[in-house]
Short mmCIF file of C-alpha atoms and ligand atoms in Angstrom, two decimals:
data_model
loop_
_atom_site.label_atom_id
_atom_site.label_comp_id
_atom_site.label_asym_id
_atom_site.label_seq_id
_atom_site.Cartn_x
_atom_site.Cartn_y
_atom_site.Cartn_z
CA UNK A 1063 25.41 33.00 7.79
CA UNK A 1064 21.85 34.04 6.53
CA UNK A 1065 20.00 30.72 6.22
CA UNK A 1066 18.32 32.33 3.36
CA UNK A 1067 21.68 31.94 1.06
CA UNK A 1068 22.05 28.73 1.70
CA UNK A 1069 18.15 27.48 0.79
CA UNK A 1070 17.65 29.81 -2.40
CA UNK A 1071 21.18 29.50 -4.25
CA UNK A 1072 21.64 26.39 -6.31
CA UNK A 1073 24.99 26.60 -7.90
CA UNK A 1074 23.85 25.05 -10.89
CA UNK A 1075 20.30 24.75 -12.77
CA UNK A 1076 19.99 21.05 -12.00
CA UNK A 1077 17.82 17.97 -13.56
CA UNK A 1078 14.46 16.95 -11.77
CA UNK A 1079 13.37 13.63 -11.13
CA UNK A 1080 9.75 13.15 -10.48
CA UNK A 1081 8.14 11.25 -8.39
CA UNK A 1082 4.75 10.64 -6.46
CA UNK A 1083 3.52 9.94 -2.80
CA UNK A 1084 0.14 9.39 -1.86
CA UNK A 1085 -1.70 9.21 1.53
CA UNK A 1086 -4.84 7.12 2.07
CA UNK A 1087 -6.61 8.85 4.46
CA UNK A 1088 -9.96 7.26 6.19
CA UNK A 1089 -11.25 10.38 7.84
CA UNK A 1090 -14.16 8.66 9.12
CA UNK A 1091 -12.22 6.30 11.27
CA UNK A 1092 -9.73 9.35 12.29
CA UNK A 1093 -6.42 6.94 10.62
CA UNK A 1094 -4.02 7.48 8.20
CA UNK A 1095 -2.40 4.49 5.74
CA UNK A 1096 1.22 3.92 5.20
CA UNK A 1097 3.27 1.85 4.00
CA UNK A 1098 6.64 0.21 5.15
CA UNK A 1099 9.05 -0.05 2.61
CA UNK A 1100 10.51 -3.74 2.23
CA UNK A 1101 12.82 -3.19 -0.74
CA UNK A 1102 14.56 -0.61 -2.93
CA UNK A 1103 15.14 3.43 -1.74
CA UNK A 1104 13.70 3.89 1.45
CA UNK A 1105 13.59 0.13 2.57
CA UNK A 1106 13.30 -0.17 5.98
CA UNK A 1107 10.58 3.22 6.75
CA UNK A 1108 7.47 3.98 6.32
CA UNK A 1109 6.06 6.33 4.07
CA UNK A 1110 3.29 7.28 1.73
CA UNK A 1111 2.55 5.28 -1.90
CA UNK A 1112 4.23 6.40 -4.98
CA UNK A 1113 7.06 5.67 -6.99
CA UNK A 1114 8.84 7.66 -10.30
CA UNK A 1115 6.69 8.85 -13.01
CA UNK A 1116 7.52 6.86 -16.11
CA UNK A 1117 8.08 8.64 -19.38
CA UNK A 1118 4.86 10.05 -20.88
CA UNK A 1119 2.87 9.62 -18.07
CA UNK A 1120 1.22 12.40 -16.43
CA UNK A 1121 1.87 12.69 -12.78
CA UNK A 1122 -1.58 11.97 -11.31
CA UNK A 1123 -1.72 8.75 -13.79
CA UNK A 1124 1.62 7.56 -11.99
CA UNK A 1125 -0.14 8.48 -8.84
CA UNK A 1126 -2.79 5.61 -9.07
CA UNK A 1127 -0.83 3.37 -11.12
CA UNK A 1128 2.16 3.44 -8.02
CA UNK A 1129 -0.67 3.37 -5.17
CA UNK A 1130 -2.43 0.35 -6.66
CA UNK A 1131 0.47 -1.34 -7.65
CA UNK A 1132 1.73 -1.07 -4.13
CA UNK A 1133 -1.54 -1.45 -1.64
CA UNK A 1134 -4.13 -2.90 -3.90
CA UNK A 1135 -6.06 0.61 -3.50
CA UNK A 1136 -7.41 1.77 -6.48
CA UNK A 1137 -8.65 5.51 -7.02
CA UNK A 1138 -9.66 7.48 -10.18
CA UNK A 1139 -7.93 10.36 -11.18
CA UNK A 1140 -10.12 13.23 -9.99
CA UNK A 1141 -10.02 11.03 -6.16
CA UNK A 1142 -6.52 12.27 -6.14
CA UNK A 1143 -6.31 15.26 -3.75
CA UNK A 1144 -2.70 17.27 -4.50
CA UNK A 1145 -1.64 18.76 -1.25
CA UNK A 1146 2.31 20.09 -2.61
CA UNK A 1147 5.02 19.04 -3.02
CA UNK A 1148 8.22 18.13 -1.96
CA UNK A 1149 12.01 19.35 -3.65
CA UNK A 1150 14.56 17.34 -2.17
CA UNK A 1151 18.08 18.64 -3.11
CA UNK A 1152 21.63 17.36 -2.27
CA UNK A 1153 24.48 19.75 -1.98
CA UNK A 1154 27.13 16.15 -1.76
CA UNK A 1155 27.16 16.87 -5.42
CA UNK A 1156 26.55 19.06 -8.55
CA UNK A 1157 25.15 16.22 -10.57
CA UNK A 1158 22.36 14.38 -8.98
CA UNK A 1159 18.63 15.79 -9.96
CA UNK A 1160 16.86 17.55 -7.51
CA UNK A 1161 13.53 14.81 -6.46
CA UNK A 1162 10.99 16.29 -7.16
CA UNK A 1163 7.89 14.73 -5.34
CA UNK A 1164 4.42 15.09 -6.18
CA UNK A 1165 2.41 14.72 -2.63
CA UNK A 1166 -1.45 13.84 -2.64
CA UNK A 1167 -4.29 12.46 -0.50
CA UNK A 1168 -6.90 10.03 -1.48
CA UNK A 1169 -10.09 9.41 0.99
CA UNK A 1170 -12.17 7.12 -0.91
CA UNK A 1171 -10.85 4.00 -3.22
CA UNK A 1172 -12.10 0.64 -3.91
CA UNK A 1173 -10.19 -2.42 -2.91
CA UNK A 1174 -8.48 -3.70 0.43
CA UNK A 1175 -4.88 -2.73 1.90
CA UNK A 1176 -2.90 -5.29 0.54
CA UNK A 1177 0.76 -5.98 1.29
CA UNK A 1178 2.64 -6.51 -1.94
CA UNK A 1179 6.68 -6.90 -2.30
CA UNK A 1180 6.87 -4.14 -1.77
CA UNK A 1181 5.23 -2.45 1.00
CA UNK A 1182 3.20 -3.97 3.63
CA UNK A 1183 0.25 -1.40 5.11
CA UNK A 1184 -0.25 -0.02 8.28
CA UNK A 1185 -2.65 2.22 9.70
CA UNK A 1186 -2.20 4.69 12.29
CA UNK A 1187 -4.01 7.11 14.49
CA UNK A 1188 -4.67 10.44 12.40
CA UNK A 1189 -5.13 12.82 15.38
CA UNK A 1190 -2.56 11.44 17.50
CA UNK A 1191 -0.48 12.32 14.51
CA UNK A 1192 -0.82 16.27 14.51
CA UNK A 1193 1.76 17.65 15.91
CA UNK A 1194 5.20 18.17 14.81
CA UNK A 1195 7.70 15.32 16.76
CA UNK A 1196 10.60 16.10 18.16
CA UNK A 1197 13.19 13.06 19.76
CA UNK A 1198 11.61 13.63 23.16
CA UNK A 1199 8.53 12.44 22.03
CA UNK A 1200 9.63 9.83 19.78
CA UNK A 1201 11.94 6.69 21.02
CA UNK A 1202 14.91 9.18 19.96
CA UNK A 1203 15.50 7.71 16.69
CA UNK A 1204 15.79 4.26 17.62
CA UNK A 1205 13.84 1.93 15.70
CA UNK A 1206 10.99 1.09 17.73
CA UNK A 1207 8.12 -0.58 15.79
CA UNK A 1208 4.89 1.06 16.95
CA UNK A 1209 3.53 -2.24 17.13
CA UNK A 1210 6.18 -3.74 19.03
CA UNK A 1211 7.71 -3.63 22.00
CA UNK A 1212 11.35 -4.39 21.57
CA UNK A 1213 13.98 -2.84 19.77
CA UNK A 1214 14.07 -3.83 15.81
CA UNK A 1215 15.66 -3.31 12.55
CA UNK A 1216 13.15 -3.31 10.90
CA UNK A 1217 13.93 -3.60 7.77
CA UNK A 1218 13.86 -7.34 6.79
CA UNK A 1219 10.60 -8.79 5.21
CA UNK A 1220 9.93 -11.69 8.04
CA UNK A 1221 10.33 -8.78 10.93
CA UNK A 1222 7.98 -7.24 8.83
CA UNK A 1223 5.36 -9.97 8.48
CA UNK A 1224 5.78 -10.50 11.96
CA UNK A 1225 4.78 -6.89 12.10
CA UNK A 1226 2.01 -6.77 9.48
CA UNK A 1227 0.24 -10.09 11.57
CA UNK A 1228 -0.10 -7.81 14.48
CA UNK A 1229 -1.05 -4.89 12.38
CA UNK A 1230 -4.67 -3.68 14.36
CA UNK A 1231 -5.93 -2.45 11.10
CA UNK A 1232 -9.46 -3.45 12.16
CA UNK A 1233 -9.26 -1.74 15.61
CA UNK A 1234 -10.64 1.11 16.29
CA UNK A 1235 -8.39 4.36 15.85
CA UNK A 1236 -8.06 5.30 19.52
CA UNK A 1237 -6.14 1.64 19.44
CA UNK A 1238 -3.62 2.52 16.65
CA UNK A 1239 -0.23 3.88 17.41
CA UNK A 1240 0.59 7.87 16.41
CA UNK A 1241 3.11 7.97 12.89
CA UNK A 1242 6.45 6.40 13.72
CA UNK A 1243 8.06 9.32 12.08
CA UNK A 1244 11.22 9.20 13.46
CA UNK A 1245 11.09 5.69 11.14
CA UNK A 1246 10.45 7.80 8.01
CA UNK A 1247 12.41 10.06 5.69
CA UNK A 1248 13.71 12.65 7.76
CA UNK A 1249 12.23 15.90 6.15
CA UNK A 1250 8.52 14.05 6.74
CA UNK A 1251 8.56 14.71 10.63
CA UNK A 1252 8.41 18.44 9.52
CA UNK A 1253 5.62 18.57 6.23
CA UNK A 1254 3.85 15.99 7.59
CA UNK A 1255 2.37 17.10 10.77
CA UNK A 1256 1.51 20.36 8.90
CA UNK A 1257 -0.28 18.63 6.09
CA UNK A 1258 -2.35 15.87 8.37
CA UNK A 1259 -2.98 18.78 10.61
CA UNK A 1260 -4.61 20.92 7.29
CA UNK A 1261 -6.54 18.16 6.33
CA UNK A 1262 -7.98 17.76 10.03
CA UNK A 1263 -9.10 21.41 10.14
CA UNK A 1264 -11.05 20.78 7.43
CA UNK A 1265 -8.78 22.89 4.98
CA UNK A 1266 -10.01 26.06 6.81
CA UNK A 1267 -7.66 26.77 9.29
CA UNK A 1268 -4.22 25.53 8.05
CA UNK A 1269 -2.28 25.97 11.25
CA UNK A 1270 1.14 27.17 10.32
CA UNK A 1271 2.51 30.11 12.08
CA UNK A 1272 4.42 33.09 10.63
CA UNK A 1273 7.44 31.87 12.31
CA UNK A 1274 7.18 27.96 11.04
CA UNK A 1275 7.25 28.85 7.27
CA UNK A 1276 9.79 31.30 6.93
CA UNK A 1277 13.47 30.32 6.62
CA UNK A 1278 14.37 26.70 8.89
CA UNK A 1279 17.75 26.49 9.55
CA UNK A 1280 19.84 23.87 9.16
CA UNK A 1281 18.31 20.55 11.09
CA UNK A 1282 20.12 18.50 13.75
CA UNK A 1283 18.70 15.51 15.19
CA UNK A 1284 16.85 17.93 17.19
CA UNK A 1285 14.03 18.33 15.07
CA UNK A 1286 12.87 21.62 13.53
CA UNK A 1287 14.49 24.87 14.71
CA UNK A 1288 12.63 27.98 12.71
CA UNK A 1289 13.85 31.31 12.60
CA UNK A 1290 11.12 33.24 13.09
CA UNK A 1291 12.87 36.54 12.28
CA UNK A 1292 13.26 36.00 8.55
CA UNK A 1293 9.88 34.56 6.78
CA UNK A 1294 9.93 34.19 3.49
CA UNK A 1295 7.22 36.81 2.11
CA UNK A 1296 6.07 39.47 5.11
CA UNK A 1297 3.50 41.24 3.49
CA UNK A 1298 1.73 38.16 3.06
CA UNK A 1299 0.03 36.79 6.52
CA UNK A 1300 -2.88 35.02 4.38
CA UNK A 1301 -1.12 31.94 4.59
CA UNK A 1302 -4.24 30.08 6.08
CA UNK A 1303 -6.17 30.68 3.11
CA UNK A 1304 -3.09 28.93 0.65
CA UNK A 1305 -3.75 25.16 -0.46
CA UNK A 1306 -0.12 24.14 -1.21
CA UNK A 1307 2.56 23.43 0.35
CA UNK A 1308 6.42 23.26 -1.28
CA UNK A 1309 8.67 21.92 1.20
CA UNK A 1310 12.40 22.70 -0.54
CA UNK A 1311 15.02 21.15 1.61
CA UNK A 1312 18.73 20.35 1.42
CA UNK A 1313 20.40 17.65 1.98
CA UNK A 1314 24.00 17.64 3.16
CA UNK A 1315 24.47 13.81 2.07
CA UNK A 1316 27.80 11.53 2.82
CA UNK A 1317 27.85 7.93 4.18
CA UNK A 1318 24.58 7.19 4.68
CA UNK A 1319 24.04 3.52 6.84
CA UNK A 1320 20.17 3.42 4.80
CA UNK A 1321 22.28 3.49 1.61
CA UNK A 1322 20.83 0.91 -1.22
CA UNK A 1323 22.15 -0.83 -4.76
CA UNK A 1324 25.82 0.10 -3.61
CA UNK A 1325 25.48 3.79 -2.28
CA UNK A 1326 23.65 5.08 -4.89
CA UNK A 1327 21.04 7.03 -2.69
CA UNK A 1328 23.44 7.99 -0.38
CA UNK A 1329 23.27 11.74 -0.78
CA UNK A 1330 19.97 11.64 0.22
CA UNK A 1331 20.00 12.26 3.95
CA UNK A 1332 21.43 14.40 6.46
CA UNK A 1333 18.33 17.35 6.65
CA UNK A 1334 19.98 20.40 6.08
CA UNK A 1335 18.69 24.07 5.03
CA UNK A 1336 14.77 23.68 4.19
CA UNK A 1337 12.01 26.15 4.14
CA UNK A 1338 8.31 25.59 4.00
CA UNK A 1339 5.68 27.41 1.91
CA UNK A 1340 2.20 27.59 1.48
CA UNK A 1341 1.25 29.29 -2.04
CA UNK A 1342 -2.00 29.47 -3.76
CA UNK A 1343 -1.42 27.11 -6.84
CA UNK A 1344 1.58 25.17 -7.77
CA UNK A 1345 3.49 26.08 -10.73
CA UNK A 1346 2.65 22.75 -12.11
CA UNK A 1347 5.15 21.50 -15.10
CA UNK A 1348 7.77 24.49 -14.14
CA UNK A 1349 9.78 23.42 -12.09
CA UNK A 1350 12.37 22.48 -14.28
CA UNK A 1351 15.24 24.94 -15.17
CA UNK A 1352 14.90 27.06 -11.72
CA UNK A 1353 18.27 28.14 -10.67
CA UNK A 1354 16.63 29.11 -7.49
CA UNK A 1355 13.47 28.62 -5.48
CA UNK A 1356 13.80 31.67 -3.76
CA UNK A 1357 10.94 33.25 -5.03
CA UNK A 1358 8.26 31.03 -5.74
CA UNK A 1359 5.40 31.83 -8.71
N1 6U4 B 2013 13.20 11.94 1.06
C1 6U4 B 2013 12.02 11.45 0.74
N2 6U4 B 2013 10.92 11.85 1.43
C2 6U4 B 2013 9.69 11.35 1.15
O1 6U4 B 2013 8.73 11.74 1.83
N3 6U4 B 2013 9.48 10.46 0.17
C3 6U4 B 2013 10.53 10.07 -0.52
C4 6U4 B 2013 11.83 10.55 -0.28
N4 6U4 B 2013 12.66 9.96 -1.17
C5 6U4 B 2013 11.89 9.13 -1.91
N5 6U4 B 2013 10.60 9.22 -1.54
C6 6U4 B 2013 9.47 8.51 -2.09
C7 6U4 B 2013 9.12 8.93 -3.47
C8 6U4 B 2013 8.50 7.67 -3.98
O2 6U4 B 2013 7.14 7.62 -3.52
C9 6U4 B 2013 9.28 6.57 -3.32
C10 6U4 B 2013 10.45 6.03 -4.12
O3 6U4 B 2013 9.98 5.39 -5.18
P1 6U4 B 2013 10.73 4.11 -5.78
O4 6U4 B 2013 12.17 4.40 -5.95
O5 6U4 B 2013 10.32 2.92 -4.99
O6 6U4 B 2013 10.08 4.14 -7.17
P2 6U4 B 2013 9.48 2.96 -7.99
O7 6U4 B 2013 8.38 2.30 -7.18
O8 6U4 B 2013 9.11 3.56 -9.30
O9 6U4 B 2013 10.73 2.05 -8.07
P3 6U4 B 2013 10.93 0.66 -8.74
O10 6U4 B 2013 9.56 0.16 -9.11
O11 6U4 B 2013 11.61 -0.12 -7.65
O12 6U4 B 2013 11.82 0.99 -9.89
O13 6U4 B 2013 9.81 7.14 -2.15
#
């Protein structure tokens, strides 16, 4: 089956749902911020700051309202670096919208991580965070906190404190730990690396190979498998020059065991088809009403 079907042909024109994700960087200090999620979709993994843009609020305003609610950081608008974003689609259903999530950087802010209800910061090591992960160089999906050395899960708040008090965030970076990204969403062990390692070349050299954003086939716990014989647009090879990514990815859904509120999110795992792009500008505001992504603007 040509993997290209099954990423560009949504049955249906669906609904979006926006959202926004932000990454503190400190570029000086070579570290990145996250955040581990104590409550609510995602709870137990780490990830970026950002939450659902609320009705008439722009996206970047729900950007820094959603990081400073949840880390005490506070950034103006123009601080807010977009870097792509993310279309997260199930195929369990016909019905649920497709997430659309807004992904920025910020490297300066006022203000001191702070853990909230929420989400309780951590910092780790930016360059030991470049390249893509696969199990064999992660603890294989078991949740191993980076800052600990026995098994965990993670995902209540006094493992959590526990965690936060031994959080190095004053260390120097060649102390912190790389991402934990086998303790994140799955789709972020594959746009991540690429995005931390575009920042880190100074946005000159965006090191994505011909072969790494065409067509992805579907994902097994083996990490990223790219078909390199079926990119998405050959007569383009300026891809190091593009500023954007748009990481579209399927998700084959079903019982999910990080399932929330009574299985409500439960659609929203098992990684299957996904491609990655790198385009010029976003379309931004179009999204909506796309039968397909096959051909981005
Ligand atoms: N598959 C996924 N990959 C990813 O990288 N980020 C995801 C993701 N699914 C959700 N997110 C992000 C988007 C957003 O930043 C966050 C979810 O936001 P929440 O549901 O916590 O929103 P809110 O903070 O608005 O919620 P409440 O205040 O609890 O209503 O998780």
């Amino acid at each position: 089956m040509a993997t290209t079907d099954a990423i560009s042909l949504s049955p249906k024109i669906k609904r979006h749902k926006q959202y926004t994700l932000v990454i503190p960087l400190d570029l000086q200090r070579d570290r990145v911020l996250l955040g581990y999620k104590l409550r609510g979709f995602g709870q137990g993994k780490y990830n970026g700051y950002g939450g659902k843009v609320e009705p008439n609020e722009t996206v970047i305003a729900a950007a820094v309202r959603e990081l400073h609610e949840e880390s005490g950081l506070l950034v103006e608008e123009p601080a807010m670096i977009q870097r792509g974003v993310l279309l997260l689609e199930t195929v369990a259903d016909d019905v649920s919208p497709i997430l659309e999530i807004h992904v920025f950087t910020v490297e300066t802010w006022e203000g001191i991580e702070t853990a909230t209800e929420e989400m309780t910061p951590h910092w780790f090591s930016l360059s030991k965070s470049l390249a893509t992960p696969t199990p064999s160089t992660s603890s294989s999906g078991s949740i191993l906190h980076p800052f600990l050395s026995t098994s965990s899960s993670s995902s209540s708040p006094s493992s959590a404190a526990a965690v936060a008090a031994k959080d190095p965030s004053t260390a120097g970076a060649h102390d912190l730990p790389s991402i934990p990204y086998f303790q994140m969403w799955e789709e972020s062990r594959v746009w991540m690396p690429h995005l931390l390692r575009h920042v880190s070349s100074n946005e000159k050299d965006i090191l994505v190979g011909e072969e790494e954003r065409g067509f992805l086939s579907p994902l097994s716990s083996e990490g990223s498998a790219p078909i390199a014989d079926e990119p998405h647009d050959k007569s383009d090879n300026n891809n190091e020059k593009k500023k954007y990514f748009i990481h579209h990815v399927q998700f084959i859904g079903g019982t999910d065991m990080d399932a929330v509120d009574g299985g409500e999110y439960s659609v929203w795992h098992g990684m299957g088809p996904r491609r990655l792009d790198w385009v010029d500008e976003l379309p931004v505001g179009e999204w909506e009403g796309k039968r397909s992504f096959g051909t981005y603007p």
